[in-house]
C-alpha cells in the first residue's frame, strides 16, 4: 500500500505524522511511503532523511493522487478534503465527535476515515497506538516548563552563599496522563508537588511520583466509565470548590488538566480562588479550549495577568511545541495502527475486531461509527466535548500565546492581537 505523508497546514502545527525512523517497519510489511516535500521541516526532519529511510519525496498534488492512505496529525482542512478521492483512507486525529459534519463529508466523498482518537484506550494491546496518551504526556511535561518560565522564582530548594531559595509549591489538578507527567516533571525540577483528582485510584499513582495527594474533607469518588471521571453533581462541585480554594491560595504554581469525556471541562479554579493567590503565582490551564477551561479566568491561546499579578496561561496544542518528541511518538503510534489495519501490504479492515471497529469512522460511503452516527442523526446529546478531543488541539499556535487588553479590569501581557 502506498502511504502518503502530507505537510500539516494548520497554523502552528509543527508535528508530522511519520518520521524517518518509523518507516522501516512499514516498508518491511510491504508498504511504500511517499512524503510531501518539506513535510517534516516543522520538526527538523529533512527530505533527505526521509529519502535515506527509503521514502520518495513528492509534490502535494502527486501525494494525494498516488497515496492509497494519507496519514496526518490534524483533521483535514477544507483544502485537504478537496484533495481526497473515493476509496482513499485518511488516518489522523479526526475528532469525529467534535466535528461529525466533517465525517459526513468524508463519507460522502467515499473516503475511509480512521481516527486515532477513537482508539479503545483501556485495551492493553492498543496502548502502543494510544496517541492521546503519548501526546498528553508531552503536554503535561511542557505545561510545567511553561509554568517554570513564567514563574519569577526557582522551582527547587537552593542553598547558596547569597541565601536560600525555598522550593515552589506546585498543585496539579487532574491526575490523568498529562497530570502524572506534570507531577513527575515538577518534581524533577525540585518543586514541592500536591495533586488532586476525583478518581481515588490516582492517590497512589500521584504518591508514587513524589506528590502529596490532596484529601478533601468531602470525599468524592467520581470514577466514571473506561477509567475516566464522571461529571460532578452541583452539590459535589460546590463542596469541592470551597475546599480547593483554600489549597489553591497557598500555591505558587497550579497546573490544571481535568477533563470529563462528553462534557465541558469542569471549573476547578474560580476567579475568587485566583484573587487569593500570591502575586507572581502562575496557573497553566491545560484543559482550556473554545469549550471552556478549568480556570474561570483563562482565555484560550492567551496569557492573562490578573490585577493581583497572577499569570494565567491557556496554551493550545502543547504537543506541537515539542515537535520532535511529539512526532516521534505520534509516528510510532500511527505506524502500529497502520500495521494493525493492513495485511499483505493492503488495507484489511476486520470490523469484528475491537480496535478496527472503534477507529473506522466512515466506510462504503457511510458513517459507520455508532457514536458519530448518533450525533449526526441528532440522537446524542449535542453538548458533547468528547474524549479524544484534547491533546491534538483543534486550534493552533500555542508557543507564544497572544495577549491583549483584558475585559473587566484585568491585564494581559505580551504581544499579539
Ligand atoms: P482526561 O484527560 O479525561 O482527564 C484528566 C483527569 O482529570 C482525569 O484523571 C480525571 O479523573 C480528572 N478530573 C475530571 N474531573 C475532575 C474534577 N472535577 N476534579 C479533579 N479532577 C478531575 O484523562 P486521561 O489523561 O485521558 O486519562 C484518564 C484515565 O484514563 C487514566 O488515568 C486511565 O485511568 C485511563 N487510561 C487508561 C489507559 C489504559 O488502560 N491503557 C490509557 C490511557 C488512559
Coordinates of C-alpha atoms and ligand atoms in Angstrom, one line a residue:
X1 CA 0.0 0.0 0.0
X2 CA 1.2 3.5 -0.8
X3 CA 1.2 5.6 2.4
X4 CA 1.3 9.4 1.9
X5 CA 2.6 11.9 4.5
X6 CA 1.5 15.4 3.7
X7 CA 2.8 18.6 5.4
X8 CA 0.4 19.7 8.2
X9 CA -1.1 23.0 7.1
X10 CA -3.0 24.2 10.3
X11 CA -1.1 27.3 11.5
X12 CA 1.2 26.5 14.5
X13 CA 1.1 22.7 13.8
X14 CA 4.7 21.6 13.7
X15 CA 4.2 17.8 14.0
X16 CA 4.4 15.4 11.2
X17 CA 2.6 12.0 11.1
X18 CA 5.6 9.9 10.3
X19 CA 9.3 10.5 11.0
X20 CA 12.1 8.7 9.0
X21 CA 12.9 6.3 11.8
X22 CA 9.3 4.9 11.7
X23 CA 9.4 4.0 8.0
X24 CA 11.4 0.7 8.3
X25 CA 8.6 -1.3 9.9
X26 CA 6.1 -0.1 7.4
X27 CA 8.4 -0.9 4.5
X28 CA 9.1 -4.4 5.9
X29 CA 5.4 -5.0 5.9
X30 CA 5.2 -4.3 2.2
X31 CA 4.2 -0.6 2.3
X32 CA 5.7 2.2 0.2
X33 CA 5.9 5.6 1.8
X34 CA 5.7 8.9 -0.1
X35 CA 6.3 12.2 1.7
X36 CA 5.4 15.7 0.6
X37 CA 8.5 17.8 0.2
X38 CA 9.1 19.8 3.4
X39 CA 6.5 17.7 5.4
X40 CA 8.9 17.2 8.3
X41 CA 10.5 20.6 8.4
X42 CA 8.5 21.8 11.4
X43 CA 10.1 19.1 13.5
X44 CA 13.5 19.3 11.7
X45 CA 13.0 16.2 9.7
X46 CA 14.5 17.0 6.3
X47 CA 13.5 15.5 2.9
X48 CA 17.0 13.9 2.7
X49 CA 16.4 12.0 6.0
X50 CA 13.1 10.6 4.6
X51 CA 14.9 9.6 1.3
X52 CA 17.6 8.0 3.3
X53 CA 15.0 5.9 5.1
X54 CA 13.6 4.7 1.8
X55 CA 10.7 7.2 1.2
X56 CA 10.0 9.1 -2.1
X57 CA 9.6 12.8 -1.9
X58 CA 6.8 14.2 -4.0
X59 CA 4.8 17.3 -4.6
X60 CA 1.5 17.6 -2.7
X61 CA -0.7 17.0 -5.8
X62 CA 1.2 13.8 -6.6
X63 CA 0.9 12.7 -3.0
X64 CA -2.8 12.9 -2.9
X65 CA -3.1 11.4 -6.4
X66 CA -0.9 8.4 -5.6
X67 CA -1.4 7.6 -2.0
X68 CA -3.9 4.9 -1.0
X69 CA -3.7 6.0 2.6
X70 CA -3.0 9.5 3.8
X71 CA -1.6 9.8 7.3
X72 CA -1.9 13.1 9.1
X73 CA -1.9 14.7 12.6
X74 CA -4.7 17.2 12.5
X75 CA -8.1 16.6 10.9
X76 CA -8.1 17.7 7.2
X77 CA -8.9 21.3 6.4
X78 CA -11.4 22.0 3.5
X79 CA -8.4 22.3 1.1
X80 CA -7.2 18.9 2.1
X81 CA -10.7 17.4 2.0
X82 CA -11.0 18.6 -1.6
X83 CA -7.9 16.7 -2.5
X84 CA -9.1 13.4 -1.2
X85 CA -10.6 10.8 -3.6
X86 CA -13.0 7.9 -3.2
X87 CA -11.5 4.8 -1.8
X88 CA -8.6 6.7 -0.2
X89 CA -8.1 6.2 3.6
X90 CA -7.4 9.2 5.8
X91 CA -5.8 8.4 9.2
X92 CA -5.3 11.1 11.8
X93 CA -6.7 12.8 14.9
X94 CA -10.0 13.4 13.2
X95 CA -12.1 14.3 16.3
X96 CA -15.2 12.7 14.9
X97 CA -17.3 13.5 17.9
X98 CA -16.4 17.2 17.9
X99 CA -16.8 17.5 14.1
X100 CA -19.3 14.9 12.9
X101 CA -20.2 17.0 9.9
X102 CA -16.6 16.5 8.6
X103 CA -17.1 12.8 8.9
X104 CA -20.3 13.1 6.9
X105 CA -18.4 15.0 4.2
X106 CA -15.7 12.3 4.1
X107 CA -18.3 9.6 3.9
X108 CA -20.0 11.4 1.1
X109 CA -16.7 11.5 -0.8
X110 CA -16.2 7.8 -0.3
X111 CA -13.2 8.3 1.9
X112 CA -12.4 5.7 4.6
X113 CA -11.9 7.9 7.7
X114 CA -9.8 6.4 10.5
X115 CA -9.4 8.3 13.7
X116 CA -6.6 7.7 16.2
X117 CA -8.5 9.5 19.0
X118 CA -11.1 6.7 18.9
X119 CA -8.6 4.0 20.0
X120 CA -10.0 2.0 22.9
X121 CA -7.5 3.1 25.5
X122 CA -8.2 0.6 28.2
X123 CA -7.3 -2.3 25.8
X124 CA -3.7 -3.2 26.6
X125 CA -2.9 -4.3 23.1
X126 CA -4.0 -0.8 21.9
X127 CA -1.6 1.0 24.2
X128 CA 1.2 1.2 21.5
X129 CA -1.4 3.1 19.3
X130 CA -2.6 5.4 22.1
X131 CA -1.9 8.8 20.6
X132 CA -4.0 10.5 23.2
X133 CA -1.6 9.2 25.9
X134 CA 1.6 9.9 24.0
X135 CA 0.6 13.4 23.2
X136 CA -0.9 14.2 26.7
X137 CA 2.3 13.0 28.2
X138 CA 4.2 15.6 26.1
X139 CA 1.6 18.3 27.0
X140 CA 2.0 17.6 30.7
X141 CA 5.7 18.0 30.5
X142 CA 5.6 21.2 28.5
X143 CA 3.0 22.8 30.8
X144 CA 5.4 22.6 33.7
X145 CA 8.2 24.0 31.5
X146 CA 5.9 26.9 30.6
X147 CA 5.0 27.5 34.2
X148 CA 8.6 27.5 35.3
X149 CA 9.4 30.0 32.6
X150 CA 6.6 32.3 33.7
X151 CA 7.4 31.9 37.4
X152 CA 9.7 34.5 38.9
X153 CA 11.3 32.2 41.3
X154 CA 13.3 29.0 41.4
X155 CA 11.4 25.7 41.5
X156 CA 14.0 23.8 43.7
X157 CA 15.2 24.4 47.2
X158 CA 18.6 26.1 46.8
X159 CA 21.0 27.0 49.4
X160 CA 23.7 29.3 48.2
X161 CA 26.2 31.8 49.7
X162 CA 23.7 34.5 48.7
X163 CA 20.9 32.9 50.7
X164 CA 18.3 30.2 50.5
X165 CA 15.6 29.9 47.9
X166 CA 12.6 28.0 49.1
X167 CA 11.0 25.5 46.7
X168 CA 8.0 26.3 44.7
X169 CA 4.7 24.9 45.8
X170 CA 3.0 23.3 42.8
X171 CA -0.5 21.9 42.6
X172 CA -1.6 19.6 39.8
X173 CA -5.4 19.3 39.4
X174 CA -6.4 16.2 37.4
X175 CA -4.1 13.2 37.6
X176 CA -4.6 11.5 34.3
X177 CA -1.8 11.0 31.7
X178 CA -0.9 14.7 31.5
X179 CA -1.2 15.3 35.2
X180 CA 1.1 12.4 36.1
X181 CA 3.7 13.7 33.7
X182 CA 3.3 17.2 35.1
X183 CA 3.8 15.8 38.6
X184 CA 7.0 14.0 37.5
X185 CA 8.4 17.0 35.7
X186 CA 7.7 19.4 38.5
X187 CA 9.3 17.0 41.0
X188 CA 12.3 16.7 38.8
X189 CA 12.6 20.4 38.7
X190 CA 12.6 20.3 42.5
X191 CA 9.1 21.7 43.3
X192 CA 7.0 20.5 46.2
X193 CA 4.1 19.0 44.5
X194 CA 0.5 18.4 45.6
X195 CA -2.1 16.8 43.4
X196 CA -5.8 16.2 43.4
X197 CA -8.3 14.1 41.3
X198 CA -11.8 12.9 41.8
X199 CA -10.8 9.3 41.0
X200 CA -9.5 7.8 44.2
X201 CA -7.1 5.3 42.4
X202 CA -5.0 8.3 41.4
X203 CA -3.9 8.8 45.0
X204 CA -1.3 6.0 44.9
X205 CA -0.2 7.0 41.3
X206 CA 0.5 10.6 42.5
X207 CA 2.3 9.4 45.6
X208 CA 4.5 7.1 43.7
X209 CA 5.8 10.0 41.7
X210 CA 6.5 12.0 44.9
X211 CA 3.4 14.2 45.1
X212 CA 1.3 14.7 48.1
X213 CA -2.3 13.7 47.3
X214 CA -4.8 16.4 48.5
X215 CA -7.5 14.8 50.5
X216 CA -10.7 16.9 50.8
X217 CA -12.9 16.5 53.8
X218 CA -15.8 15.9 51.4
X219 CA -14.8 12.6 49.9
X220 CA -15.8 12.5 46.2
X221 CA -15.5 9.3 44.1
X222 CA -16.3 10.3 40.6
X223 CA -14.9 7.3 38.8
X224 CA -16.7 7.0 35.5
X225 CA -16.6 4.6 32.6
X226 CA -13.3 3.5 30.9
X227 CA -11.0 4.9 33.6
X228 CA -12.3 8.4 33.1
X229 CA -14.1 10.7 35.5
X230 CA -17.8 11.4 35.6
X231 CA -19.3 14.9 35.9
X232 CA -19.8 16.0 39.5
X233 CA -23.3 16.9 40.8
X234 CA -23.8 20.5 41.7
X235 CA -23.5 19.7 45.4
X236 CA -20.3 17.8 44.9
X237 CA -19.0 20.7 42.8
X238 CA -19.7 23.3 45.5
X239 CA -18.1 21.2 48.2
X240 CA -15.1 20.5 46.1
X241 CA -14.7 24.2 45.2
X242 CA -14.8 25.5 48.7
X243 CA -12.1 23.2 49.9
X244 CA -9.9 23.5 46.8
X245 CA -10.0 27.3 47.0
X246 CA -8.1 27.1 50.3
X247 CA -5.4 24.8 48.8
X248 CA -5.0 26.9 45.7
X249 CA -4.5 30.1 47.7
X250 CA -1.3 28.7 49.2
X251 CA 0.2 27.6 45.8
X252 CA 2.8 29.2 43.7
X253 CA 2.1 27.2 40.6
X254 CA -1.2 25.5 39.6
X255 CA -1.5 23.2 36.6
X256 CA -4.9 22.1 35.7
X257 CA -5.6 19.1 33.4
X258 CA -9.1 18.0 34.3
X259 CA -11.4 16.7 31.6
X260 CA -14.7 14.8 31.7
X261 CA -15.5 12.9 28.5
X262 CA -18.7 14.2 26.9
X263 CA -18.8 17.4 28.9
X264 CA -17.2 20.8 29.1
X265 CA -14.0 20.8 31.3
X266 CA -15.0 21.4 35.0
X267 CA -14.2 24.7 36.5
X268 CA -11.8 24.0 39.4
X269 CA -10.2 27.4 39.9
X270 CA -12.7 30.2 40.3
X271 CA -12.0 33.9 39.9
X272 CA -12.3 34.1 43.7
X273 CA -9.6 31.5 44.1
X274 CA -7.3 33.3 41.7
X275 CA -7.8 36.5 43.7
X276 CA -6.5 34.7 46.8
X277 CA -3.3 33.6 45.1
X278 CA 0.0 35.5 45.8
X279 CA 1.4 38.0 43.2
X280 CA 3.8 36.2 40.9
X281 CA 1.9 32.9 41.0
X282 CA 1.3 31.1 37.8
X283 CA -1.6 28.9 36.6
X284 CA -1.4 26.8 33.4
X285 CA -4.9 25.7 32.2
X286 CA -4.2 22.7 30.1
X287 CA -7.9 22.0 29.7
X288 CA -8.7 25.3 28.1
X289 CA -10.3 25.2 24.7
X290 CA -13.2 27.0 23.0
X291 CA -15.4 24.8 25.2
X292 CA -14.1 26.5 28.3
X293 CA -11.3 25.6 30.8
X294 CA -10.6 24.6 34.4
X295 CA -10.0 28.2 35.4
X296 CA -12.7 30.8 35.1
X297 CA -10.2 33.5 34.1
X298 CA -8.3 31.6 31.4
X299 CA -8.6 32.7 27.8
X300 CA -7.6 30.1 25.3
X301 CA -4.4 30.9 23.5
X302 CA -3.7 33.9 25.6
X303 CA -1.7 34.9 28.7
X304 CA -3.7 36.8 31.2
X305 CA -2.2 38.7 34.1
X306 CA -4.7 39.5 36.8
X307 CA -4.9 42.6 38.9
X308 CA -3.3 40.7 41.7
X309 CA -0.4 39.7 39.4
X310 CA -1.2 36.1 38.8
X311 CA -0.2 34.9 35.4
X312 CA -2.7 32.6 33.7
X313 CA -1.6 30.7 30.6
X314 CA -4.0 28.7 28.5
X315 CA -1.8 27.3 25.7
X316 CA -3.2 25.3 22.8
X317 CA -1.7 22.3 21.1
X318 CA 1.1 21.9 23.6
X319 CA 2.4 18.8 21.8
X320 CA 3.2 20.9 18.7
X321 CA 5.6 22.9 20.8
X322 CA 7.8 19.9 21.3
X323 CA 7.6 18.8 17.7
X324 CA 10.5 16.3 17.6
X325 CA 9.3 14.2 20.5
X326 CA 5.7 14.6 19.7
X327 CA 6.2 13.5 16.1
X328 CA 8.4 10.6 17.1
X329 CA 5.8 9.2 19.5
X330 CA 2.9 10.0 17.1
X331 CA 4.8 8.2 14.3
X332 CA 5.2 5.1 16.4
X333 CA 1.5 5.1 17.3
X334 CA 0.4 5.6 13.8
X335 CA 2.8 3.0 12.3
X336 CA 1.4 0.5 14.8
X337 CA -2.1 1.3 13.8
X338 CA -1.3 1.1 10.1
X339 CA 0.3 -2.3 10.6
X340 CA -2.8 -3.4 12.6
X341 CA -5.2 -2.3 9.8
X342 CA -3.3 -3.9 6.9
X343 CA -2.5 -7.4 5.7
X344 CA -0.1 -8.5 3.0
X345 CA 0.6 -4.8 2.1
X346 CA -3.1 -3.9 1.7
X347 CA -5.8 -2.3 3.8
X348 CA -7.7 -5.1 5.6
X349 CA -10.5 -3.9 7.8
X350 CA -11.9 -6.6 10.0
X351 CA -14.8 -4.8 11.5
X352 CA -15.4 -7.6 14.0
X353 CA -12.1 -6.8 15.7
X354 CA -12.3 -4.3 18.6
X355 CA -9.7 -1.7 17.6
X356 CA -10.7 -1.6 14.0
X357 CA -14.3 -1.3 14.8
X358 CA -13.5 1.6 17.1
X359 CA -11.3 3.6 14.8
X360 CA -13.0 3.3 11.4
X361 CA -15.5 6.2 11.3
X362 CA -16.6 6.1 7.7
X363 CA -16.6 3.4 5.1
X364 CA -18.5 2.5 1.9
X365 CA -19.9 6.0 1.8
X366 CA -21.4 5.8 5.3
X367 CA -20.6 7.0 8.8
X368 CA -20.2 3.6 10.5
X369 CA -19.0 4.5 14.0
X370 CA -22.2 4.5 16.1
X371 CA -21.3 7.5 18.4
X372 CA -20.6 9.8 15.4
X373 CA -23.7 8.5 13.5
X374 CA -25.8 9.2 16.6
X375 CA -24.6 12.8 16.7
X376 CA -25.4 13.2 13.0
X377 CA -28.8 11.8 13.5
X378 CA -29.4 14.1 16.5
X379 CA -29.9 11.2 18.8
X380 CA -26.9 12.0 21.0
X381 CA -26.6 15.0 23.4
X382 CA -25.3 18.0 21.4
X383 CA -23.1 19.3 24.3
X384 CA -20.5 16.6 23.8
X385 CA -16.9 17.6 24.2
X386 CA -15.9 14.0 23.9
X387 CA -12.9 12.1 24.9
X388 CA -10.1 12.3 22.4
X389 CA -10.6 15.9 21.8
X390 CA -7.9 17.3 23.9
X391 CA -4.3 16.6 23.1
X392 CA -4.4 17.2 19.4
X393 CA -5.6 20.8 19.9
X394 CA -8.0 21.7 17.3
X395 CA -6.8 25.2 17.4
X396 CA -3.1 26.1 16.9
X397 CA -0.3 28.4 17.8
X398 CA 0.4 27.7 21.4
X399 CA 4.1 28.5 21.8
X400 CA 3.7 32.2 22.3
X401 CA 0.2 32.8 23.5
X402 CA -1.2 36.0 22.2
X403 CA -2.2 38.8 24.6
X404 CA -4.5 41.7 24.5
X405 CA -6.3 44.1 26.8
X406 CA -8.5 42.3 29.2
X407 CA -12.1 42.8 29.9
X408 CA -13.2 43.7 33.4
X409 CA -10.0 45.5 34.5
X410 CA -7.7 42.5 34.1
X411 CA -4.4 43.0 32.2
X412 CA -2.8 40.7 29.8
X413 CA 0.8 40.9 28.7
X414 CA 2.8 40.1 25.7
X415 CA 2.4 40.8 22.0
X416 CA -0.4 39.8 19.8
X417 CA -3.9 40.7 18.7
Ligands
LIG1 P1 -8.7 13.1 31.0 O1 -7.8 13.9 30.1 O2 -10.0 12.7 30.5 O3 -8.8 13.8 32.4 C1 -7.7 14.2 33.2 C2 -8.0 13.9 34.6 O4 -9.0 14.9 35.1 C3 -8.6 12.6 34.9 O5 -7.7 11.9 35.8 C4 -9.9 12.9 35.6 O6 -10.2 12.0 36.7 C5 -9.6 14.3 36.2 N1 -10.8 15.0 36.6 C6 -12.0 15.1 35.9 N2 -12.9 15.9 36.6 C7 -12.2 16.3 37.7 C8 -12.6 17.2 38.8 N3 -13.8 17.7 38.9 N4 -11.6 17.4 39.8 C9 -10.4 16.8 39.6 N5 -10.0 16.0 38.6 C10 -10.9 15.8 37.7 O7 -7.9 11.8 31.4 P2 -6.8 11.0 30.6 O8 -5.5 11.5 31.0 O9 -7.1 11.0 29.2 O10 -6.9 9.6 31.2 C11 -7.7 9.3 32.3 C12 -7.6 7.9 32.7 O11 -7.9 7.0 31.5 C13 -6.2 7.4 33.0 O12 -5.7 7.9 34.2 C14 -6.5 5.9 33.0 O13 -7.2 5.5 34.1 C15 -7.4 5.8 31.8 N6 -6.5 5.4 30.7 C16 -6.2 4.1 30.6 C17 -5.4 3.7 29.7 C18 -5.1 2.2 29.6 O14 -5.7 1.4 30.4 N7 -4.3 1.8 28.7 C19 -4.7 4.5 28.8 C20 -4.9 5.8 28.9 C21 -5.8 6.3 29.9

